[in-house]
Short mmCIF file of C-alpha atoms (C1' of nucleotides) in Angstrom, two decimals:
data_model
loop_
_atom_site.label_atom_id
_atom_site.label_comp_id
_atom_site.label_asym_id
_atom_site.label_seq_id
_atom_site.Cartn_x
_atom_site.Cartn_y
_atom_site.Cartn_z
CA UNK A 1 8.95 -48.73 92.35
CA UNK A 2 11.87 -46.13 93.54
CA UNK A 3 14.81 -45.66 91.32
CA UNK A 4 18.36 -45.78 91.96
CA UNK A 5 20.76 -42.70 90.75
CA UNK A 6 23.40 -45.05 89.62
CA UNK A 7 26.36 -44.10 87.39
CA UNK A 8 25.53 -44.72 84.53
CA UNK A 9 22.07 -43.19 84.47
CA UNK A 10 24.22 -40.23 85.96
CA UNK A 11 26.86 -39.94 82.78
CA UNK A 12 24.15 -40.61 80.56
CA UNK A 13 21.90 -37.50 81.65
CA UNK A 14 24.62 -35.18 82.22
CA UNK A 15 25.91 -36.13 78.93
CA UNK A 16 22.78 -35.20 77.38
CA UNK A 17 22.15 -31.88 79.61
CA UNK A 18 25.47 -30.24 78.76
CA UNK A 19 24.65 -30.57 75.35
CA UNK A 20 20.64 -29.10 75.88
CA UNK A 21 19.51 -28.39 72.09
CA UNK A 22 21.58 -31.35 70.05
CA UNK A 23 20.00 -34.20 69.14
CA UNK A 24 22.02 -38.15 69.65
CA UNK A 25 21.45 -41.70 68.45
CA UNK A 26 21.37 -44.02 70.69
CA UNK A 27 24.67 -45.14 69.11
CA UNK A 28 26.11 -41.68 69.04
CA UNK A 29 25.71 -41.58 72.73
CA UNK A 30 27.55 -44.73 73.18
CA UNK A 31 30.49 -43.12 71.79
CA UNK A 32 30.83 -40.76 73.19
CA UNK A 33 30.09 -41.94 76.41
CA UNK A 34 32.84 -44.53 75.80
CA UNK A 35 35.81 -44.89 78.39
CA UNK A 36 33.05 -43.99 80.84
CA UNK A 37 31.74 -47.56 81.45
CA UNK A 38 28.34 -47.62 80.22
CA UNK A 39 26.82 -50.95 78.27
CA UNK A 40 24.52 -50.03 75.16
CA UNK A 41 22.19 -52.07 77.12
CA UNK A 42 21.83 -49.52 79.68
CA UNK A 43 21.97 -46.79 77.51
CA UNK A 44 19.02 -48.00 76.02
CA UNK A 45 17.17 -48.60 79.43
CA UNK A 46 18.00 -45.70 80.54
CA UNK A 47 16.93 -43.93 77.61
CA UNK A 48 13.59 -45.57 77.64
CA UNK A 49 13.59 -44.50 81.24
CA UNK A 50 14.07 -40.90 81.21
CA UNK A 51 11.91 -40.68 78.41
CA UNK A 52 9.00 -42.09 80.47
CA UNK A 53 9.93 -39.62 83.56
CA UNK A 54 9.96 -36.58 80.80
CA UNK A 55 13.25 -35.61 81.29
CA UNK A 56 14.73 -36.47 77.73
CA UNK A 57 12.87 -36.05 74.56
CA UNK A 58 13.04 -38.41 71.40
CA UNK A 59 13.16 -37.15 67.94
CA UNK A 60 12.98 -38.54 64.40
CA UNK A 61 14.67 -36.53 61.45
CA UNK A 62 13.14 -36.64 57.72
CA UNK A 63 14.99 -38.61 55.73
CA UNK A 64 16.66 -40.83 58.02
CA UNK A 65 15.19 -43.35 60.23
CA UNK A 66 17.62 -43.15 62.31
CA UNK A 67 16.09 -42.30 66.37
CA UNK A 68 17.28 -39.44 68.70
CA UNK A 69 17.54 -38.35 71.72
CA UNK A 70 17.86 -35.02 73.68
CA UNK A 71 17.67 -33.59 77.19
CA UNK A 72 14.55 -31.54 77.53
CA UNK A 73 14.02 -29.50 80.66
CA UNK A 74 17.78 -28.22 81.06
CA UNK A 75 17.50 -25.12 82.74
CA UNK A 76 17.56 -22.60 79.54
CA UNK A 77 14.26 -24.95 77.84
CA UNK A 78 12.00 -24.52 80.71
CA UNK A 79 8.90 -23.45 79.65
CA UNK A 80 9.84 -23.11 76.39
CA UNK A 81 8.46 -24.09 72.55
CA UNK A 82 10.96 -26.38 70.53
CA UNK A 83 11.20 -25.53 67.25
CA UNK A 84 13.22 -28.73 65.08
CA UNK A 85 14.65 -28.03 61.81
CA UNK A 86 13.53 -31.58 59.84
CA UNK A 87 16.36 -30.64 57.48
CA UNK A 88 19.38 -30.42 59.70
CA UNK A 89 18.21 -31.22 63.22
CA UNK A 90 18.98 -28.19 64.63
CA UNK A 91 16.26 -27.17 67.86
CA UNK A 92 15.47 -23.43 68.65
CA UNK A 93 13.06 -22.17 71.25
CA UNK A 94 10.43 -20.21 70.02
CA UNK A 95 10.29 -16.55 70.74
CA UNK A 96 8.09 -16.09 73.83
CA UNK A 97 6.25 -13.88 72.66
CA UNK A 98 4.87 -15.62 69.96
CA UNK A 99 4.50 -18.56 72.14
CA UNK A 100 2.46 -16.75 74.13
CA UNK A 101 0.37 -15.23 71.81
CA UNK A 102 -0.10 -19.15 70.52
CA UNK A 103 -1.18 -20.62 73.75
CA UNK A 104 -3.78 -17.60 74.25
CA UNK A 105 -4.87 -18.04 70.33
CA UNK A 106 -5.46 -22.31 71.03
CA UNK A 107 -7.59 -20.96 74.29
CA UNK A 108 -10.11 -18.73 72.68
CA UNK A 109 -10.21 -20.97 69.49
CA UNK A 110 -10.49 -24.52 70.54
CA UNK A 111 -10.40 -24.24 74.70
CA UNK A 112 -6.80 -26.46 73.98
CA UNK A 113 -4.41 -25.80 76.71
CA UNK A 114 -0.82 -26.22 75.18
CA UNK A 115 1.79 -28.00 77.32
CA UNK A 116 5.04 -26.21 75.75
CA UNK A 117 7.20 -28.44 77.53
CA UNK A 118 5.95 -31.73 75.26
CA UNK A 119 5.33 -30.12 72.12
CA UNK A 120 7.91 -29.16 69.21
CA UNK A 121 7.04 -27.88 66.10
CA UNK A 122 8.83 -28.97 62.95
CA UNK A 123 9.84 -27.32 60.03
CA UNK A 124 12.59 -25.50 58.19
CA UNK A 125 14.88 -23.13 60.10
CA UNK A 126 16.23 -20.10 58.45
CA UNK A 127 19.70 -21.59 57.16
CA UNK A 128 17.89 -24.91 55.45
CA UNK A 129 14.79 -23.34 53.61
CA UNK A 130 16.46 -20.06 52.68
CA UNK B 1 15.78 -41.80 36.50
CA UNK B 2 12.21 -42.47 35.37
CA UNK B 3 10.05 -43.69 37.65
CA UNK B 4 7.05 -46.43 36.86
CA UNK B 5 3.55 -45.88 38.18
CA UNK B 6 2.96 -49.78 39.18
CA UNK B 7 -0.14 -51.52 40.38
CA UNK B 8 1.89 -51.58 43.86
CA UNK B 9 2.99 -48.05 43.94
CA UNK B 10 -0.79 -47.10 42.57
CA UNK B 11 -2.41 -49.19 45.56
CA UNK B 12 -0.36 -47.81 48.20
CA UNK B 13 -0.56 -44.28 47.29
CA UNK B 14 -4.49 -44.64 46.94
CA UNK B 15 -5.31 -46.43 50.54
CA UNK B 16 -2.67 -43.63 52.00
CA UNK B 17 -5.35 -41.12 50.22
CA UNK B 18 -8.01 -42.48 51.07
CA UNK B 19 -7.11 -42.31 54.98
CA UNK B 20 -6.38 -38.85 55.26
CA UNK B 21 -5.99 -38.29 59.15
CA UNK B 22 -4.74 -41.59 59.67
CA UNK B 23 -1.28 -42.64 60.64
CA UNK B 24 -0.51 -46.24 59.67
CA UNK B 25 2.85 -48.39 59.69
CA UNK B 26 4.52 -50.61 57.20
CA UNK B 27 2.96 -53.89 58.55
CA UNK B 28 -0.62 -51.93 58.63
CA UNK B 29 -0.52 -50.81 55.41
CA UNK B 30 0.53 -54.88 54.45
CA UNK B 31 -2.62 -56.55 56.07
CA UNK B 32 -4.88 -53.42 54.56
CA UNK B 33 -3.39 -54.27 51.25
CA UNK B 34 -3.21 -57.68 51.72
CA UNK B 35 -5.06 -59.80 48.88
CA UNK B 36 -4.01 -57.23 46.78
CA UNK B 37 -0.71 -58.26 45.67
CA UNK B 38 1.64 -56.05 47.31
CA UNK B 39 4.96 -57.80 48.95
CA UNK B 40 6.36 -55.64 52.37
CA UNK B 41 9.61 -55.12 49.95
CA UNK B 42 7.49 -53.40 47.80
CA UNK B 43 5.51 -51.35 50.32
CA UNK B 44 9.18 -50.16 52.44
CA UNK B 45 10.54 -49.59 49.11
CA UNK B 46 7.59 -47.23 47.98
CA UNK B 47 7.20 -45.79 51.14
CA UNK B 48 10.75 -44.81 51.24
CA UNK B 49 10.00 -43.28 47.86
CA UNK B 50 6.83 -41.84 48.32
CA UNK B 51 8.21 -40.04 50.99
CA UNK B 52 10.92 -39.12 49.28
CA UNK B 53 9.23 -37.31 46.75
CA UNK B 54 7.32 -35.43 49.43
CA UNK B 55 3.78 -37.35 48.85
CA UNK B 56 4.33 -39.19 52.33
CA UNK B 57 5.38 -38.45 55.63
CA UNK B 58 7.11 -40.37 58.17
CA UNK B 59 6.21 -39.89 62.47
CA UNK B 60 6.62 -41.14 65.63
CA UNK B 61 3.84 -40.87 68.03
CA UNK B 62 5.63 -40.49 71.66
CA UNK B 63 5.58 -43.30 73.80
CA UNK B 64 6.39 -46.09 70.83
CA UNK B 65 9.36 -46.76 68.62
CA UNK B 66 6.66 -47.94 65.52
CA UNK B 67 7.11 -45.80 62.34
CA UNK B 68 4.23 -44.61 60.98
CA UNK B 69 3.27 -43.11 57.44
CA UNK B 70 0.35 -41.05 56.08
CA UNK B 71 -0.34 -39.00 53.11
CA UNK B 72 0.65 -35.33 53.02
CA UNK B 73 -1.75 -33.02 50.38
CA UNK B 74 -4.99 -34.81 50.74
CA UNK B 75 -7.62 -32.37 50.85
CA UNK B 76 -9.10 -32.58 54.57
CA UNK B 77 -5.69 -32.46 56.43
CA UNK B 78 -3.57 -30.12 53.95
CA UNK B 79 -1.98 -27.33 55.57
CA UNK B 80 -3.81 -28.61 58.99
CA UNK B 81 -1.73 -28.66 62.78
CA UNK B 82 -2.86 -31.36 64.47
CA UNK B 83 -4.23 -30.73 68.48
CA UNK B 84 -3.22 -34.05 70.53
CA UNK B 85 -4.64 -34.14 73.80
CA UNK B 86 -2.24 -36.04 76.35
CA UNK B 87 -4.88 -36.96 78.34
CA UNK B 88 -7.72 -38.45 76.39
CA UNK B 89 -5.44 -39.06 73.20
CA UNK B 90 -8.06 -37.53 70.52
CA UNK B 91 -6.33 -35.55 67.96
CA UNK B 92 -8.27 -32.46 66.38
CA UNK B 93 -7.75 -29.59 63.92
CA UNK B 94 -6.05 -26.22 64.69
CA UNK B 95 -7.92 -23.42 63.96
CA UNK B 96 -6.80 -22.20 60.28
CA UNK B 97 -6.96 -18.32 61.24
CA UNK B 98 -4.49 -19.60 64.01
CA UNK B 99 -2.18 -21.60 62.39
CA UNK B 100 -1.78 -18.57 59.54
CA UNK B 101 -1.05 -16.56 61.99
CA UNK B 102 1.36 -19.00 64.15
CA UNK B 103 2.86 -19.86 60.66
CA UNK B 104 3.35 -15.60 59.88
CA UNK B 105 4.56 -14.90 63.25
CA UNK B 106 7.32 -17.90 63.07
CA UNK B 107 8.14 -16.61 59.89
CA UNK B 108 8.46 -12.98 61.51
CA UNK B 109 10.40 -14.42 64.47
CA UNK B 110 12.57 -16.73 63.76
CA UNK B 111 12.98 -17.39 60.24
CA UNK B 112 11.24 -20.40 60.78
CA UNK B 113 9.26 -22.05 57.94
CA UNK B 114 6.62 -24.42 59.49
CA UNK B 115 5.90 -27.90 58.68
CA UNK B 116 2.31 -27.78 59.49
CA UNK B 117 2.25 -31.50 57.95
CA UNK B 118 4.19 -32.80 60.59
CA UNK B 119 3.87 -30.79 63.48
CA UNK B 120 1.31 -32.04 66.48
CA UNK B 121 1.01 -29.81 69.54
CA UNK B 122 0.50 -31.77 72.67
CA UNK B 123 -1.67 -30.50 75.48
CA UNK B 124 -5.15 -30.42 77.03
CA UNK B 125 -8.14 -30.51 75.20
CA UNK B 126 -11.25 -28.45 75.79
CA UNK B 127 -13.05 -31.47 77.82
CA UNK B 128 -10.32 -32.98 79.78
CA UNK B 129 -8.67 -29.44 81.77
CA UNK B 130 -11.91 -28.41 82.63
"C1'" DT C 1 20.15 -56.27 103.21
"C1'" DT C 2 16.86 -55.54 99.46
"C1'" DG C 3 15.82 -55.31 94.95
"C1'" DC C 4 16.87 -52.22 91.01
"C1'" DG C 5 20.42 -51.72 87.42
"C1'" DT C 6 24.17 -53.54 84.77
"C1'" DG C 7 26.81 -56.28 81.40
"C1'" DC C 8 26.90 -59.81 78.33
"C1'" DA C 9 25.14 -62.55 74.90
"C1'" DA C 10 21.25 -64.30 72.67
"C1'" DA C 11 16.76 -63.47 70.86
"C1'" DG C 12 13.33 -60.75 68.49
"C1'" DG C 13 11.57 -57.70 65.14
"C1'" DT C 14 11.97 -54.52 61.51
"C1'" DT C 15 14.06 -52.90 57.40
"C1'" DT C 16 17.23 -53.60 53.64
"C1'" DT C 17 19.35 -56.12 49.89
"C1'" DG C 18 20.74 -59.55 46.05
"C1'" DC C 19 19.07 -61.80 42.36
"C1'" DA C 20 16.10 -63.57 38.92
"C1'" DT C 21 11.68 -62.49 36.97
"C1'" DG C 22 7.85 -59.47 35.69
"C1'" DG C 23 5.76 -55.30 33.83
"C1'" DC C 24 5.53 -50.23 32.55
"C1'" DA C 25 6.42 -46.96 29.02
"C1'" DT D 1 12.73 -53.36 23.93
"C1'" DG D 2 15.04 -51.18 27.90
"C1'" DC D 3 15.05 -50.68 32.52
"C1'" DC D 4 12.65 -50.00 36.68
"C1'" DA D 5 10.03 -52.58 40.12
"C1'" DT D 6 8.67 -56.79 42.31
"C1'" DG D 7 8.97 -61.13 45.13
"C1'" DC D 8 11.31 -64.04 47.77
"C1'" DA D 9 14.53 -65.20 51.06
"C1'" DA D 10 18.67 -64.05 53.28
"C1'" DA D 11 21.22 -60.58 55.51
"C1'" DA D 12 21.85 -56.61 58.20
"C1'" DC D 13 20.42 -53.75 61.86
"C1'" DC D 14 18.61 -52.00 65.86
"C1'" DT D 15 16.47 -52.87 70.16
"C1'" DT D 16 14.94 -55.84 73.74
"C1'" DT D 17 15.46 -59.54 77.05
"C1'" DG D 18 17.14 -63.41 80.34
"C1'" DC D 19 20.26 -64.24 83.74
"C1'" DA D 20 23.71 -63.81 87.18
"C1'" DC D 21 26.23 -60.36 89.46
"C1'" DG D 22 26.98 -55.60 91.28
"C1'" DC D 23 25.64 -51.59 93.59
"C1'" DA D 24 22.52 -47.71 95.55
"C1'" DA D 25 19.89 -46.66 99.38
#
DNA sequence: TTGCGTGCAAAGGTTTTGCATGGCA
DNA sequence: TGCCATGCAAAACCTTTGCACGCAA
């Protein structure tokens, strides 16, 4: 089935690229999107969408139940390990190094292959636990 | 506020227990509980506060919008990263020398207090990228 | 032109809530 | 006994879907 580049699947995923490590509901989205001519119906297809393809990433925070939603491979996260803060929200990338060292650790120790790109660890960042 | 230890919140708690590695949502945990006299009210509303008070946890498995819950302490999982493999779906144990060390060098790093509880690290088991 | 995507409104499902009753401490 | 928790049913919410029209390729 191809896929059309229309305009609102355009707004919605530039929206969410120029914002690369923040995390938005589905609702959030829609407001800020607003003016720019984009139904919560297609928000919601379109998130659905570009989740499927890989390109956006969804997220649930402790505490709320609430569902979110953030770009993923923008240019600065390629390759790299997400590290959420279950506390505030907040996404780092791991340090490479260590990320390295991890992948080569989950090799020798269990022959698992890591695929940074789909995994995020969770946890407190500095600011929330300290 | 005091809290009551009710039949309910009793039941709940001990089938969560008793399925350590197991991930199961609200309606699950009804139809394993049903005949035991536990309304869904009761089960969100003990859920919510079993999670709360840190004896739960809440996830989302990629790919579905279900919530799920599963017990946090219980002796086989506790202080256990979960290994998903995207391509055959099994989930296994992280090597506790590794995760120590993952969980030191994050500390080291970043500041970064993992959750091992609630992380899963996606990739490609031993059997499926060979 | 073809058929995917959109907008709208309605439907569907899950989770929450109000209220009277029941049960733990 | 005092108050939290439960059950039930209704309400509130979020998300999905059907349909006719619009638009990308």
């Amino acid at each position: 089935m191809v896929k059309y580049m229309t305009q609102q699947r355009r707004r919605l995923l530039e929206f969410l690229k120029s914002n690369p490590d923040k995390l938005f509901s589905p609702k959030e989205i829609a407001v800020q999107l607003d003016g720019e001519e984009v139904s919560l119906s297609a928000i919601y297809r379109n998130l659905a969408f570009l989740e499927e393809s890989g390109v956006i990433g969804r997220v649930m925070r402790a505490g709320s139940k609430e569902v979110f939603y953030r770009a993923l491979d923008s240019g600065v996260c390629h390759g790299r390990v997400h590290l959420t803060c279950t506390r505030c929200g907040k996404t780092n990338h791991m340090d490479a190094e260590v990320a390295k060292q991890l992948a080569e650790a989950l090799r020798k120790s269990s022959g698992f292959e890591i695929d940074t790109a789909r995994t995020t660890i969770y946890g407190l960042c500095k600011s929330c636990h300290s």
